[in-house]
XYZ file of C-alpha atoms in Angstrom:
255
model
C 0.000 0.000 0.000
C 1.319 3.441 -0.952
C 2.121 5.814 1.880
C -0.576 8.276 0.764
C -3.210 5.511 0.747
C -2.180 4.464 4.243
C -2.442 7.978 5.640
C -5.689 8.694 3.785
C -7.343 5.807 5.634
C -6.545 7.287 9.036
C -9.508 9.661 9.018
C -11.890 6.752 8.504
C -10.180 4.726 11.220
C -10.518 7.637 13.622
C -14.229 7.994 12.904
C -14.683 4.241 13.368
C -12.893 4.359 16.729
C -14.969 7.314 17.930
C -18.198 5.662 16.785
C -17.260 2.443 18.600
C -16.676 4.412 21.810
C -19.979 6.254 21.429
C -21.784 2.934 20.987
C -20.127 1.558 24.112
C -21.227 4.558 26.116
C -24.749 4.422 24.703
C -25.143 0.714 25.482
C -23.302 0.495 28.802
C -23.794 3.919 30.380
C -27.308 4.692 29.166
C -29.036 4.086 32.497
C -26.545 6.248 34.388
C -26.779 9.006 31.784
C -30.559 8.976 32.207
C -30.147 9.114 35.988
C -27.813 12.094 35.637
C -30.337 13.896 33.455
C -33.067 13.262 36.009
C -30.823 14.545 38.785
C -30.364 17.801 36.897
C -34.094 17.981 36.244
C -34.725 17.444 39.969
C -32.355 20.293 40.740
C -33.986 22.685 38.278
C -37.493 21.749 39.416
C -36.520 22.426 43.029
C -35.140 25.876 42.204
C -31.487 24.844 42.365
C -28.568 25.886 40.212
C -26.500 23.693 37.884
C -22.770 24.069 37.186
C -20.209 22.131 35.162
C -16.446 22.075 35.599
C -13.467 20.656 33.793
C -9.764 21.479 33.689
C -7.651 21.777 30.553
C -9.168 19.916 27.619
C -11.759 18.423 29.971
C -13.185 21.936 30.198
C -14.306 21.791 26.551
C -17.314 19.476 27.121
C -18.238 21.561 30.182
C -18.135 24.785 28.193
C -20.125 23.158 25.399
C -23.227 23.006 27.617
C -23.138 26.688 28.616
C -25.052 29.428 26.762
C -25.635 27.523 23.588
C -28.476 26.929 21.164
C -30.488 23.859 22.069
C -29.084 23.779 25.597
C -30.463 24.592 29.014
C -30.064 28.257 29.901
C -29.395 27.302 33.531
C -26.166 25.419 32.793
C -23.288 27.471 34.225
C -19.525 27.061 34.021
C -17.606 26.832 37.279
C -14.472 28.673 36.227
C -11.080 28.315 37.890
C -8.630 30.966 36.620
C -5.682 29.413 34.831
C -7.335 26.005 34.598
C -10.283 26.295 32.225
C -8.928 25.884 28.700
C -5.406 26.355 27.411
C -5.403 30.147 27.086
C -3.209 30.593 30.178
C 0.489 31.180 29.478
C 2.378 28.987 29.701
C -0.264 26.375 28.902
C 1.536 23.919 31.189
C 0.565 26.090 34.176
C -2.966 24.737 33.898
C -1.729 21.176 34.335
C 0.328 22.229 37.357
C -2.642 23.947 39.011
C -4.668 20.732 38.745
C -2.237 19.199 41.223
C -2.456 22.006 43.815
C -4.019 20.909 47.101
C -6.630 23.263 48.540
C -7.492 25.076 45.319
C -10.883 23.384 44.999
C -11.951 24.487 48.478
C -11.064 28.106 47.706
C -13.039 27.963 44.443
C -16.149 26.493 46.054
C -16.030 28.892 48.998
C -16.176 31.857 46.610
C -18.631 30.355 44.095
C -22.425 30.741 43.965
C -22.899 27.019 44.632
C -25.035 26.166 47.655
C -26.693 23.084 49.175
C -29.184 21.501 46.812
C -27.339 22.562 43.657
C -25.782 20.155 41.153
C -22.209 20.120 39.863
C -20.893 18.088 36.927
C -17.145 17.488 37.228
C -15.339 16.321 34.105
C -11.871 14.814 34.372
C -10.600 12.195 31.960
C -8.163 10.617 34.414
C -9.871 11.686 37.629
C -6.508 11.383 39.388
C -5.467 14.984 40.065
C -6.057 16.837 43.309
C -8.354 19.490 41.843
C -11.209 17.283 40.551
C -10.925 14.902 43.502
C -11.115 17.685 46.086
C -13.787 19.494 44.074
C -16.035 16.448 44.380
C -15.192 15.791 48.024
C -15.790 19.365 49.129
C -18.902 19.854 47.011
C -20.610 16.811 48.515
C -19.634 17.953 51.997
C -21.477 21.200 51.230
C -24.647 19.347 50.246
C -24.129 19.674 46.488
C -24.988 16.745 44.232
C -21.990 15.675 42.137
C -21.993 13.958 38.758
C -18.551 12.767 37.672
C -17.646 12.181 34.028
C -14.380 10.280 33.808
C -12.619 7.235 32.400
C -12.776 4.624 35.142
C -9.950 2.698 33.458
C -7.441 5.241 34.761
C -8.028 4.112 38.337
C -6.672 0.677 37.433
C -3.708 1.897 35.380
C -2.453 5.028 37.151
C -1.628 6.261 40.633
C -3.810 8.938 42.213
C -2.160 12.318 42.710
C -4.364 13.121 45.697
C -3.101 12.486 49.204
C -6.078 10.193 49.878
C -5.107 7.875 47.031
C -8.640 8.182 45.676
C -10.046 9.285 42.328
C -12.910 11.462 41.163
C -15.070 8.379 40.718
C -14.852 7.684 44.460
C -16.566 10.921 45.489
C -19.610 11.293 43.244
C -23.321 10.690 43.551
C -23.257 9.425 39.971
C -20.328 8.376 37.773
C -20.519 8.363 33.984
C -17.705 6.301 32.472
C -16.491 7.714 29.146
C -14.787 4.387 28.357
C -11.778 6.256 26.959
C -8.645 4.059 26.991
C -5.735 5.174 29.145
C -3.619 7.628 27.176
C -6.530 9.024 25.134
C -5.151 8.144 21.699
C -7.049 5.907 19.290
C -4.560 5.342 16.460
C -1.076 3.943 15.921
C 1.009 3.755 12.787
C 4.395 2.212 11.988
C 6.971 4.952 11.856
C 5.172 7.092 14.423
C 6.535 6.444 17.898
C 3.541 7.760 19.902
C -0.163 6.861 19.655
C -2.308 9.723 18.414
C -5.858 10.968 17.653
C -7.647 11.553 20.987
C -11.408 10.952 21.197
C -12.214 12.063 24.736
C -13.623 15.442 23.682
C -15.954 13.865 21.112
C -17.256 11.227 23.509
C -17.472 13.379 26.633
C -19.250 16.179 24.766
C -21.778 13.633 23.524
C -22.291 12.392 27.082
C -22.903 15.921 28.318
C -25.386 16.699 25.559
C -27.188 13.408 26.221
C -27.476 14.328 29.909
C -28.854 17.783 29.075
C -31.312 16.286 26.576
C -32.540 13.837 29.199
C -32.936 16.653 31.720
C -35.017 18.681 29.253
C -37.252 15.697 28.569
C -37.643 14.916 32.266
C -38.701 18.489 33.007
C -41.273 18.383 30.203
C -42.687 15.124 31.589
C -43.337 16.953 34.863
C -45.173 19.753 33.137
C -42.241 22.171 33.437
C -41.270 24.047 30.294
C -37.503 23.391 30.082
C -35.516 26.658 29.912
C -33.976 25.980 26.519
C -32.061 28.507 24.443
C -32.580 29.006 20.731
C -30.014 29.992 18.141
C -29.501 33.722 17.885
C -29.093 33.185 14.147
C -32.743 32.282 13.568
C -35.544 34.839 13.505
C -36.910 35.449 16.981
C -34.022 33.687 18.689
C -32.760 36.696 20.619
C -36.248 37.555 21.851
C -36.850 33.984 22.963
C -33.545 33.855 24.817
C -34.126 37.203 26.501
C -37.407 35.921 27.919
C -35.860 32.670 29.189
C -32.942 34.519 30.764
C -35.300 36.924 32.496
C -37.403 34.077 33.879
C -34.318 32.281 35.216
C -32.110 35.292 35.969
C -31.444 34.157 39.537
C -29.902 30.905 38.246
C -27.820 32.220 35.345
C -24.319 33.430 36.249
C -22.558 33.770 32.898
C -24.198 37.158 32.261
C -22.637 38.765 35.319
């Protein structure tokens, strides 16, 4: 096979790998995803607030649920300066901050979160101090915690938290992304490292499935889910302004 033919097939192999992972999650995590959606619906119905958090690239699926067309207006991002995304300089600082003990407590103490709220914590490995302590401290405050992580990391890596525990050990619900350790789906002779991560694709799908379930669960209870519409369709801005006014006390990304 010519080198160009071999490389041209990689895109298809990547899509196949991502689709296989999505099928695994659909078939094996479906019940827990539904439970997570109902937990968020319970929180919204009770007047609570909903936040999502992730560090580094794990922040992307969290951000993807906030202030977006087709999503719940009440999804908020719990932001930790220097950790959310890779815009901090140097980018490696974000990885270092994930390993700082005590940072999660300071973030929660100064956040709007309160007992009865819900927090989704996304961490692929679930091994660093920040997501572990975020879950521990949030539950101690009476906040419901949904963890989205790859459980396989607990068997293949050592926790970086003093307790020796992982994110999965401190959640009310755990959604397993099924991402293999190392987060790289492809290998090729002549390339020394595996490549082509799929965690963002799969975890974003999990988050959107949870939000979709929450919207459906609210509708089943006779509650009009506070969904946002695209600002690029006629009437979208007016619709969104009404929803944001109705739920102003639970939306924090406008402040």
